[in-house]
mmCIF file of C-alpha atoms and ligand atoms in Angstrom:
data_model
loop_
_atom_site.group_PDB
_atom_site.id
_atom_site.type_symbol
_atom_site.label_atom_id
_atom_site.label_comp_id
_atom_site.label_asym_id
_atom_site.label_seq_id
_atom_site.Cartn_x
_atom_site.Cartn_y
_atom_site.Cartn_z
ATOM 1 C CA UNK A 994 0.000 0.000 0.000
ATOM 2 C CA UNK A 995 1.305 3.426 -0.906
ATOM 3 C CA UNK A 996 0.673 6.131 1.682
ATOM 4 C CA UNK A 997 1.597 8.984 -0.615
ATOM 5 C CA UNK A 998 -0.253 9.044 -3.926
ATOM 6 C CA UNK A 999 0.939 10.645 -7.124
ATOM 7 C CA UNK A 1000 -1.920 12.471 -8.771
ATOM 8 C CA UNK A 1001 -1.067 11.720 -12.377
ATOM 9 C CA UNK A 1002 -1.965 9.088 -14.993
ATOM 10 C CA UNK A 1003 -0.603 5.571 -15.067
ATOM 11 C CA UNK A 1004 2.484 5.070 -17.266
ATOM 12 C CA UNK A 1005 2.627 1.346 -17.961
ATOM 13 C CA UNK A 1006 5.983 1.232 -19.734
ATOM 14 C CA UNK A 1007 7.783 3.680 -17.517
ATOM 15 C CA UNK A 1008 11.554 3.248 -17.168
ATOM 16 C CA UNK A 1009 12.409 1.466 -13.951
ATOM 17 C CA UNK A 1010 15.095 -0.421 -12.100
ATOM 18 C CA UNK A 1011 14.658 -1.866 -8.604
ATOM 19 C CA UNK A 1012 16.615 -0.244 -5.771
ATOM 20 C CA UNK A 1013 19.917 -1.652 -4.542
ATOM 21 C CA UNK A 1014 19.741 -3.666 -1.321
ATOM 22 C CA UNK A 1015 21.345 -0.995 0.777
ATOM 23 C CA UNK A 1016 20.567 2.716 0.567
ATOM 24 C CA UNK A 1017 22.567 4.811 2.999
ATOM 25 C CA UNK A 1018 21.382 8.299 2.157
ATOM 26 C CA UNK A 1019 18.483 9.733 0.174
ATOM 27 C CA UNK A 1020 16.348 7.029 -1.496
ATOM 28 C CA UNK A 1021 17.383 7.885 -5.060
ATOM 29 C CA UNK A 1022 19.264 5.282 -7.062
ATOM 30 C CA UNK A 1023 20.920 5.781 -10.418
ATOM 31 C CA UNK A 1024 20.172 3.710 -13.497
ATOM 32 C CA UNK A 1025 22.974 1.144 -13.675
ATOM 33 C CA UNK A 1026 23.833 1.862 -17.316
ATOM 34 C CA UNK A 1027 24.023 5.638 -16.922
ATOM 35 C CA UNK A 1028 24.634 7.855 -18.736
ATOM 36 C CA UNK A 1029 21.695 7.120 -21.024
ATOM 37 C CA UNK A 1030 22.888 9.685 -23.590
ATOM 38 C CA UNK A 1031 26.590 9.903 -24.365
ATOM 39 C CA UNK A 1032 28.713 12.296 -26.372
ATOM 40 C CA UNK A 1033 28.131 13.102 -30.065
ATOM 41 C CA UNK A 1034 24.602 11.666 -29.966
ATOM 42 C CA UNK A 1035 23.521 13.101 -33.317
ATOM 43 C CA UNK A 1036 25.137 14.787 -36.316
ATOM 44 C CA UNK A 1037 26.529 18.241 -35.494
ATOM 45 C CA UNK A 1038 25.728 17.897 -31.788
ATOM 46 C CA UNK A 1039 28.633 17.358 -29.413
ATOM 47 C CA UNK A 1040 26.682 16.914 -26.187
ATOM 48 C CA UNK A 1041 23.102 16.505 -24.992
ATOM 49 C CA UNK A 1042 22.252 17.297 -21.365
ATOM 50 C CA UNK A 1043 19.717 19.290 -19.259
ATOM 51 C CA UNK A 1044 16.731 17.937 -21.187
ATOM 52 C CA UNK A 1045 13.074 17.134 -20.594
ATOM 53 C CA UNK A 1046 10.896 14.159 -21.509
ATOM 54 C CA UNK A 1047 7.215 13.239 -21.227
ATOM 55 C CA UNK A 1048 4.957 10.236 -21.985
ATOM 56 C CA UNK A 1049 3.372 10.564 -25.427
ATOM 57 C CA UNK A 1050 1.226 8.129 -27.429
ATOM 58 C CA UNK A 1051 2.247 4.997 -25.442
ATOM 59 C CA UNK A 1052 5.929 5.952 -25.766
ATOM 60 C CA UNK A 1053 8.036 8.953 -24.778
ATOM 61 C CA UNK A 1054 9.023 12.200 -26.413
ATOM 62 C CA UNK A 1055 11.477 14.830 -25.268
ATOM 63 C CA UNK A 1056 13.085 18.187 -25.929
ATOM 64 C CA UNK A 1057 16.831 18.028 -25.628
ATOM 65 C CA UNK A 1058 19.491 20.630 -25.124
ATOM 66 C CA UNK A 1059 21.899 19.897 -27.938
ATOM 67 C CA UNK A 1060 25.225 21.694 -27.820
ATOM 68 C CA UNK A 1061 26.101 22.022 -31.494
ATOM 69 C CA UNK A 1062 29.653 21.607 -32.724
ATOM 70 C CA UNK A 1063 29.778 25.384 -33.220
ATOM 71 C CA UNK A 1064 29.169 25.753 -29.481
ATOM 72 C CA UNK A 1065 25.641 27.174 -29.764
ATOM 73 C CA UNK A 1066 22.907 25.303 -27.875
ATOM 74 C CA UNK A 1067 19.521 24.571 -29.466
ATOM 75 C CA UNK A 1068 16.560 22.327 -28.782
ATOM 76 C CA UNK A 1069 16.217 18.962 -30.516
ATOM 77 C CA UNK A 1070 13.284 16.575 -30.514
ATOM 78 C CA UNK A 1071 13.862 12.993 -29.399
ATOM 79 C CA UNK A 1072 11.661 9.899 -29.255
ATOM 80 C CA UNK A 1073 11.933 6.714 -27.250
ATOM 81 C CA UNK A 1074 9.893 3.564 -26.735
ATOM 82 C CA UNK A 1075 11.299 2.810 -23.278
ATOM 83 C CA UNK A 1076 12.406 6.217 -21.961
ATOM 84 C CA UNK A 1077 16.016 5.023 -21.961
ATOM 85 C CA UNK A 1078 17.115 4.615 -25.584
ATOM 86 C CA UNK A 1079 16.554 7.799 -27.551
ATOM 87 C CA UNK A 1080 16.546 8.736 -31.208
ATOM 88 C CA UNK A 1081 16.986 12.359 -32.129
ATOM 89 C CA UNK A 1082 15.945 14.424 -35.073
ATOM 90 C CA UNK A 1083 18.927 15.862 -36.891
ATOM 91 C CA UNK A 1084 17.325 19.261 -37.368
ATOM 92 C CA UNK A 1085 16.791 21.490 -34.378
ATOM 93 C CA UNK A 1086 13.204 22.464 -33.625
ATOM 94 C CA UNK A 1087 12.071 25.282 -35.895
ATOM 95 C CA UNK A 1088 9.440 27.391 -34.192
ATOM 96 C CA UNK A 1089 6.909 29.676 -35.773
ATOM 97 C CA UNK A 1090 5.446 32.818 -34.330
ATOM 98 C CA UNK A 1091 1.730 33.371 -33.853
ATOM 99 C CA UNK A 1092 1.499 34.803 -37.399
ATOM 100 C CA UNK A 1093 3.034 31.649 -38.856
ATOM 101 C CA UNK A 1094 6.484 33.179 -39.585
ATOM 102 C CA UNK A 1095 9.532 31.024 -38.817
ATOM 103 C CA UNK A 1096 11.222 31.738 -35.518
ATOM 104 C CA UNK A 1097 14.596 30.423 -34.473
ATOM 105 C CA UNK A 1098 16.055 31.761 -31.231
ATOM 106 C CA UNK A 1099 19.724 32.802 -31.403
ATOM 107 C CA UNK A 1100 20.337 30.113 -28.818
ATOM 108 C CA UNK A 1101 18.094 27.980 -26.623
ATOM 109 C CA UNK A 1102 19.005 25.880 -23.614
ATOM 110 C CA UNK A 1103 17.777 23.965 -20.571
ATOM 111 C CA UNK A 1104 14.340 23.149 -22.038
ATOM 112 C CA UNK A 1105 11.463 21.923 -19.901
ATOM 113 C CA UNK A 1106 8.371 20.222 -21.295
ATOM 114 C CA UNK A 1107 5.077 20.330 -19.419
ATOM 115 C CA UNK A 1108 1.553 19.315 -20.428
ATOM 116 C CA UNK A 1109 -1.246 21.513 -19.142
ATOM 117 C CA UNK A 1110 -4.723 20.410 -20.197
ATOM 118 C CA UNK A 1111 -4.394 19.422 -23.883
ATOM 119 C CA UNK A 1112 -1.281 21.427 -24.746
ATOM 120 C CA UNK A 1113 2.440 20.769 -24.344
ATOM 121 C CA UNK A 1114 4.521 23.785 -23.354
ATOM 122 C CA UNK A 1115 8.237 24.162 -23.975
ATOM 123 C CA UNK A 1116 10.091 26.550 -21.711
ATOM 124 C CA UNK A 1117 13.751 27.363 -22.183
ATOM 125 C CA UNK A 1118 16.396 30.043 -21.823
ATOM 126 C CA UNK A 1119 17.114 32.330 -24.771
ATOM 127 C CA UNK A 1120 18.460 35.739 -25.620
ATOM 128 C CA UNK A 1121 16.105 38.668 -25.001
ATOM 129 C CA UNK A 1122 18.570 41.519 -24.448
ATOM 130 C CA UNK A 1123 20.284 39.055 -22.143
ATOM 131 C CA UNK A 1124 19.340 35.662 -20.772
ATOM 132 C CA UNK A 1125 15.569 35.296 -20.441
ATOM 133 C CA UNK A 1126 12.815 32.699 -20.645
ATOM 134 C CA UNK A 1127 11.397 31.664 -24.027
ATOM 135 C CA UNK A 1128 8.220 29.641 -24.514
ATOM 136 C CA UNK A 1129 6.352 27.726 -27.187
ATOM 137 C CA UNK A 1130 3.379 25.397 -27.366
ATOM 138 C CA UNK A 1131 2.528 22.340 -29.400
ATOM 139 C CA UNK A 1132 -0.213 19.763 -29.554
ATOM 140 C CA UNK A 1133 1.351 17.335 -32.015
ATOM 141 C CA UNK A 1134 5.142 17.848 -31.799
ATOM 142 C CA UNK A 1135 5.094 18.883 -35.449
ATOM 143 C CA UNK A 1136 4.069 22.505 -35.196
ATOM 144 C CA UNK A 1137 5.671 24.561 -32.418
ATOM 145 C CA UNK A 1138 4.188 27.996 -31.922
ATOM 146 C CA UNK A 1139 6.216 30.473 -30.001
ATOM 147 C CA UNK A 1140 4.332 32.419 -27.341
ATOM 148 C CA UNK A 1141 5.273 35.658 -25.584
ATOM 149 C CA UNK A 1142 8.306 35.730 -23.334
ATOM 150 C CA UNK A 1143 6.800 35.471 -19.849
ATOM 151 C CA UNK A 1144 9.364 37.466 -17.904
ATOM 152 C CA UNK A 1145 11.815 40.333 -18.227
ATOM 153 C CA UNK A 1146 15.519 39.556 -18.389
ATOM 154 C CA UNK A 1147 17.388 38.229 -16.578
ATOM 155 C CA UNK A 1148 15.954 34.845 -15.775
ATOM 156 C CA UNK A 1149 17.234 31.442 -16.798
ATOM 157 C CA UNK A 1150 15.214 28.887 -14.946
ATOM 158 C CA UNK A 1151 11.477 28.596 -15.425
ATOM 159 C CA UNK A 1152 9.342 25.564 -14.638
ATOM 160 C CA UNK A 1153 5.618 25.375 -15.308
ATOM 161 C CA UNK A 1154 3.175 23.546 -13.027
ATOM 162 C CA UNK A 1155 1.275 20.740 -14.807
ATOM 163 C CA UNK A 1156 -2.133 22.176 -14.010
ATOM 164 C CA UNK A 1157 -3.740 25.510 -13.266
ATOM 165 C CA UNK A 1158 -4.021 26.467 -9.603
ATOM 166 C CA UNK A 1159 -7.011 28.560 -8.548
ATOM 167 C CA UNK A 1160 -7.794 29.131 -12.226
ATOM 168 C CA UNK A 1161 -4.367 30.398 -13.320
ATOM 169 C CA UNK A 1162 -1.294 28.957 -14.998
ATOM 170 C CA UNK A 1163 1.557 28.917 -12.484
ATOM 171 C CA UNK A 1164 5.294 29.046 -13.099
ATOM 172 C CA UNK A 1165 8.375 28.944 -10.921
ATOM 173 C CA UNK A 1166 11.385 30.971 -11.972
ATOM 174 C CA UNK A 1167 14.713 32.254 -10.721
ATOM 175 C CA UNK A 1168 15.530 35.903 -11.526
ATOM 176 C CA UNK A 1169 19.245 36.262 -12.133
ATOM 177 C CA UNK A 1170 21.936 38.131 -14.004
ATOM 178 C CA UNK A 1171 23.096 37.425 -17.524
ATOM 179 C CA UNK A 1172 26.257 35.606 -16.538
ATOM 180 C CA UNK A 1173 27.012 32.772 -14.170
ATOM 181 C CA UNK A 1174 24.798 34.289 -11.453
ATOM 182 C CA UNK A 1175 26.328 33.948 -7.988
ATOM 183 C CA UNK A 1176 22.899 34.362 -6.300
ATOM 184 C CA UNK A 1177 19.275 33.385 -6.708
ATOM 185 C CA UNK A 1178 16.001 32.363 -5.058
ATOM 186 C CA UNK A 1179 12.917 30.667 -6.493
ATOM 187 C CA UNK A 1180 9.794 32.763 -7.121
ATOM 188 C CA UNK A 1181 6.320 31.833 -8.388
ATOM 189 C CA UNK A 1182 4.132 33.793 -10.831
ATOM 190 C CA UNK A 1183 0.604 33.359 -12.149
ATOM 191 C CA UNK A 1184 -1.078 34.008 -15.471
ATOM 192 C CA UNK A 1185 -4.697 33.757 -16.598
ATOM 193 C CA UNK A 1186 -3.734 33.401 -20.274
ATOM 194 C CA UNK A 1187 -0.018 32.519 -20.643
ATOM 195 C CA UNK A 1188 0.630 36.096 -21.798
ATOM 196 C CA UNK A 1189 0.358 38.321 -18.742
ATOM 197 C CA UNK A 1190 2.221 37.133 -15.660
ATOM 198 C CA UNK A 1191 1.871 38.593 -12.179
ATOM 199 C CA UNK A 1192 1.040 37.903 -8.523
ATOM 200 C CA UNK A 1193 4.757 37.208 -8.091
ATOM 201 C CA UNK A 1194 5.609 35.595 -4.747
ATOM 202 C CA UNK A 1195 8.829 34.415 -3.191
ATOM 203 C CA UNK A 1196 8.962 30.630 -2.690
ATOM 204 C CA UNK A 1197 12.361 29.687 -1.255
ATOM 205 C CA UNK A 1198 15.726 31.295 -0.629
ATOM 206 C CA UNK A 1199 19.070 29.678 -1.179
ATOM 207 C CA UNK A 1200 19.786 27.494 1.822
ATOM 208 C CA UNK A 1201 22.134 27.613 4.750
ATOM 209 C CA UNK A 1202 23.373 24.118 3.902
ATOM 210 C CA UNK A 1203 26.640 24.245 1.928
ATOM 211 C CA UNK A 1204 25.272 22.415 -1.132
ATOM 212 C CA UNK A 1205 22.623 25.078 -1.781
ATOM 213 C CA UNK A 1206 24.341 28.065 -0.231
ATOM 214 C CA UNK A 1207 24.939 30.099 -3.415
ATOM 215 C CA UNK A 1208 21.725 29.792 -5.426
ATOM 216 C CA UNK A 1209 18.818 27.487 -6.162
ATOM 217 C CA UNK A 1210 16.604 27.011 -9.238
ATOM 218 C CA UNK A 1211 13.578 24.988 -10.275
ATOM 219 C CA UNK A 1212 14.320 21.577 -11.752
ATOM 220 C CA UNK A 1213 11.603 19.224 -12.905
ATOM 221 C CA UNK A 1214 7.972 20.340 -13.175
ATOM 222 C CA UNK A 1215 6.364 20.009 -9.731
ATOM 223 C CA UNK A 1216 4.644 16.663 -9.195
ATOM 224 C CA UNK A 1217 1.164 16.646 -7.671
ATOM 225 C CA UNK A 1218 0.926 14.350 -4.647
ATOM 226 C CA UNK A 1219 -1.476 13.890 -1.766
ATOM 227 C CA UNK A 1220 1.105 15.737 0.412
ATOM 228 C CA UNK A 1221 1.467 18.776 -1.854
ATOM 229 C CA UNK A 1222 3.635 19.669 -4.870
ATOM 230 C CA UNK A 1223 6.798 17.605 -4.853
ATOM 231 C CA UNK A 1224 9.591 19.753 -6.265
ATOM 232 C CA UNK A 1225 13.021 18.540 -7.283
ATOM 233 C CA UNK A 1226 15.272 21.565 -7.719
ATOM 234 C CA UNK A 1227 18.968 22.302 -8.072
ATOM 235 C CA UNK A 1228 21.110 23.827 -5.358
ATOM 236 C CA UNK A 1229 24.525 25.332 -6.056
ATOM 237 C CA UNK A 1230 27.564 25.915 -3.925
ATOM 238 C CA UNK A 1231 30.763 27.760 -4.782
ATOM 239 C CA UNK A 1232 34.022 25.980 -4.085
ATOM 240 C CA UNK A 1233 37.614 26.991 -4.743
ATOM 241 C CA UNK A 1234 37.285 24.837 -7.878
ATOM 242 C CA UNK A 1235 34.039 26.337 -9.169
ATOM 243 C CA UNK A 1236 30.342 25.667 -8.757
ATOM 244 C CA UNK A 1237 28.898 22.308 -7.684
ATOM 245 C CA UNK A 1238 25.277 21.521 -8.649
ATOM 246 C CA UNK A 1239 23.243 19.065 -6.542
ATOM 247 C CA UNK A 1240 19.592 18.098 -6.466
ATOM 248 C CA UNK A 1241 17.341 19.049 -3.562
ATOM 249 C CA UNK A 1242 13.716 18.293 -2.704
ATOM 250 C CA UNK A 1243 10.827 20.264 -1.218
ATOM 251 C CA UNK A 1244 7.060 19.981 -0.901
ATOM 252 C CA UNK A 1245 4.968 23.051 -1.664
ATOM 253 C CA UNK A 1246 1.426 23.750 -0.506
ATOM 254 C CA UNK A 1247 -1.041 22.434 -3.050
ATOM 255 C CA UNK A 1248 -3.205 25.588 -3.273
ATOM 256 C CA UNK A 1249 -0.592 28.174 -2.344
ATOM 257 C CA UNK A 1250 2.714 27.020 -3.813
ATOM 258 C CA UNK A 1251 4.692 29.981 -2.454
ATOM 259 C CA UNK A 1252 4.386 28.231 0.908
ATOM 260 C CA UNK A 1253 6.969 25.498 1.466
ATOM 261 C CA UNK A 1254 5.661 22.719 3.731
ATOM 262 C CA UNK A 1255 8.824 20.610 3.865
ATOM 263 C CA UNK A 1256 12.340 21.193 2.589
ATOM 264 C CA UNK A 1257 15.030 18.570 2.844
ATOM 265 C CA UNK A 1258 18.259 19.792 4.390
ATOM 266 C CA UNK A 1259 20.206 17.011 2.663
ATOM 267 C CA UNK A 1260 20.855 16.860 -1.050
ATOM 268 C CA UNK A 1261 19.026 14.049 -2.844
ATOM 269 C CA UNK A 1262 21.710 13.559 -5.508
ATOM 270 C CA UNK A 1263 25.148 15.146 -5.712
ATOM 271 C CA UNK A 1264 27.978 14.550 -8.207
ATOM 272 C CA UNK A 1265 29.534 11.177 -7.341
ATOM 273 C CA UNK A 1266 29.756 9.164 -10.550
ATOM 274 C CA UNK A 1267 32.360 9.772 -13.271
ATOM 275 C CA UNK A 1268 29.769 11.180 -15.675
ATOM 276 C CA UNK A 1269 28.678 13.730 -13.051
ATOM 277 C CA UNK A 1270 32.165 14.666 -11.883
ATOM 278 C CA UNK A 1271 33.933 14.741 -15.241
ATOM 279 C CA UNK A 1272 32.832 16.550 -18.349
ATOM 280 C CA UNK A 1273 32.557 19.921 -20.017
ATOM 281 C CA UNK A 1274 31.537 21.464 -16.682
ATOM 282 C CA UNK A 1275 32.535 19.097 -13.866
ATOM 283 C CA UNK A 1276 30.351 18.427 -10.824
ATOM 284 C CA UNK A 1277 26.902 19.131 -12.187
ATOM 285 C CA UNK A 1278 23.673 17.251 -11.452
ATOM 286 C CA UNK A 1279 20.891 19.297 -13.080
ATOM 287 C CA UNK A 1280 17.344 17.799 -12.911
ATOM 288 C CA UNK A 1281 14.918 18.880 -15.654
ATOM 289 C CA UNK A 1282 12.111 16.314 -15.861
ATOM 290 C CA UNK A 1283 10.423 13.320 -14.293
ATOM 291 C CA UNK A 1284 8.218 10.523 -15.527
ATOM 292 C CA UNK A 1285 5.755 9.445 -12.845
ATOM 293 C CA UNK A 1286 3.428 6.491 -12.623
ATOM 294 C CA UNK A 1287 0.213 7.331 -10.804
ATOM 295 C CA UNK A 1288 -0.488 3.638 -10.279
ATOM 296 C CA UNK A 1289 2.696 2.496 -8.508
ATOM 297 C CA UNK A 1290 4.088 5.806 -7.234
ATOM 298 C CA UNK A 1291 7.312 5.246 -9.162
ATOM 299 C CA UNK A 1292 9.302 8.294 -10.219
ATOM 300 C CA UNK A 1293 12.110 8.433 -12.798
ATOM 301 C CA UNK A 1294 14.143 11.614 -12.897
ATOM 302 C CA UNK A 1295 16.161 12.853 -15.877
ATOM 303 C CA UNK A 1296 19.108 15.079 -15.125
ATOM 304 C CA UNK A 1297 21.961 16.693 -16.964
ATOM 305 C CA UNK A 1298 25.356 15.440 -15.815
ATOM 306 C CA UNK A 1299 28.496 17.582 -16.061
ATOM 307 C CA UNK A 1300 26.960 19.558 -18.968
ATOM 308 C CA UNK A 1301 27.862 16.522 -21.099
ATOM 309 C CA UNK A 1302 25.429 13.640 -20.546
ATOM 310 C CA UNK A 1303 21.904 12.703 -19.466
ATOM 311 C CA UNK A 1304 21.507 10.590 -16.355
ATOM 312 C CA UNK A 1305 18.466 8.740 -15.041
ATOM 313 C CA UNK A 1306 17.650 7.956 -11.409
ATOM 314 C CA UNK A 1307 14.690 6.454 -9.579
ATOM 315 C CA UNK A 1308 12.703 6.789 -6.400
ATOM 316 C CA UNK A 1309 9.118 6.272 -5.224
ATOM 317 C CA UNK A 1310 6.648 8.827 -3.934
ATOM 318 C CA UNK A 1311 6.432 7.072 -0.568
ATOM 319 C CA UNK A 1312 10.154 6.844 0.041
ATOM 320 C CA UNK A 1313 11.146 10.299 -1.129
ATOM 321 C CA UNK A 1314 8.324 12.149 0.595
ATOM 322 C CA UNK A 1315 9.094 10.297 3.837
ATOM 323 C CA UNK A 1316 12.789 11.194 3.527
ATOM 324 C CA UNK A 1317 12.071 14.868 2.768
ATOM 325 C CA UNK A 1318 9.699 15.100 5.752
ATOM 326 C CA UNK A 1319 12.116 13.345 8.105
ATOM 327 C CA UNK A 1320 14.943 15.699 7.129
ATOM 328 C CA UNK A 1321 12.933 18.871 6.707
ATOM 329 C CA UNK A 1322 14.394 22.136 7.957
ATOM 330 C CA UNK A 1323 12.235 25.181 7.244
ATOM 331 C CA UNK A 1324 13.130 28.827 7.565
ATOM 332 C CA UNK A 1325 10.880 31.876 7.741
ATOM 333 C CA UNK A 1326 11.304 32.754 4.054
ATOM 334 C CA UNK A 1327 10.151 29.240 3.169
ATOM 335 C CA UNK A 1328 6.946 29.106 5.171
ATOM 336 C CA UNK A 1329 5.578 32.615 4.600
ATOM 337 C CA UNK A 1330 3.307 33.424 1.647
ATOM 338 C CA UNK A 1331 5.873 36.007 0.601
ATOM 339 C CA UNK A 1332 6.112 39.802 0.845
ATOM 340 C CA UNK A 1333 4.263 41.844 -1.803
HETATM 341 C C1 BMA B 130 23.808 26.989 -15.284
HETATM 342 C C2 BMA B 130 23.057 26.691 -16.552
HETATM 343 C C3 BMA B 130 23.028 25.200 -16.838
HETATM 344 C C4 BMA B 130 24.339 24.520 -16.587
HETATM 345 C C5 BMA B 130 24.974 24.967 -15.288
HETATM 346 C C6 BMA B 130 26.341 24.387 -15.058
HETATM 347 O O1 BMA B 130 24.009 28.370 -15.128
HETATM 348 O O2 BMA B 130 23.668 27.356 -17.612
HETATM 349 O O3 BMA B 130 22.687 25.018 -18.172
HETATM 350 O O4 BMA B 130 24.138 23.132 -16.531
HETATM 351 O O5 BMA B 130 25.059 26.368 -15.280
HETATM 352 O O6 BMA B 130 27.246 24.783 -16.058
#
């Protein structure tokens, strides 16, 4: 019997591997054949990482950050039958604007992919007089229509909730600078129409724990559970050798997501394996998407590793929520609705 329920559809063929016999720390275990996407995965693309996937037509589809051989990142479409082995389109996604004219951002990275009602939304980082959030929508993964940029620059980390809350679309984001941003908290904003965003509220500050002491940012789209919105996010620390990116976990109030109910003081994943510690940018674990099975409570998380690979790890709703609650440390800026 599962105590904590995931409020999402059943995914019969979801990627899964049973846990190892002994788990010492957070109940997240890596797929044994990680990384699932290695270098030079498709023509003209040197690395794929920080990418998002979703169940689609009894299989899986995803939007992938492909670092081209000219060094410019763009978004590529990928398809998979099992969520583990991926085939990519050779051409990057060509968007069109609302008048039907072609639109190709100068660069696009760290895409997320979230279904709200009958539409799939892509959210990424692009140039808009500096780093800012770009968005597009699709219903069939053939036609991608760009929609208005939701926020002013600078902002590089936006994650949409998978359903409206109190009648509005809701999005987490992390205002920043245009560079490597040595600061940053998570905020939440609402929109009645995906064009006008407001009612901005502070959600969580960077933490006092070393692994999230510099900045934090949304990771995978929040997962609806009977305990609240389960959020996997990234936390960053600065070391004498550069930044280290880990994954953290929190549970947000279901009707008022600026209120954090539980926040785990321990990281849930931190760079430990060779593909997380070695690569274009060493020591990066950067979660961007989950696949969740409403029937069993199983969760598979997809994360970028060392800005070079895609890794996959598993947990269950029961285990991870229990762990987050047992290790929760909340501060005033977490639990308040947020100043206006
Ligand atoms: C962040 C983003 C991510 C990247 C990370 C580590 O600022 O640009 O795309 O994975 O840095 O380099």
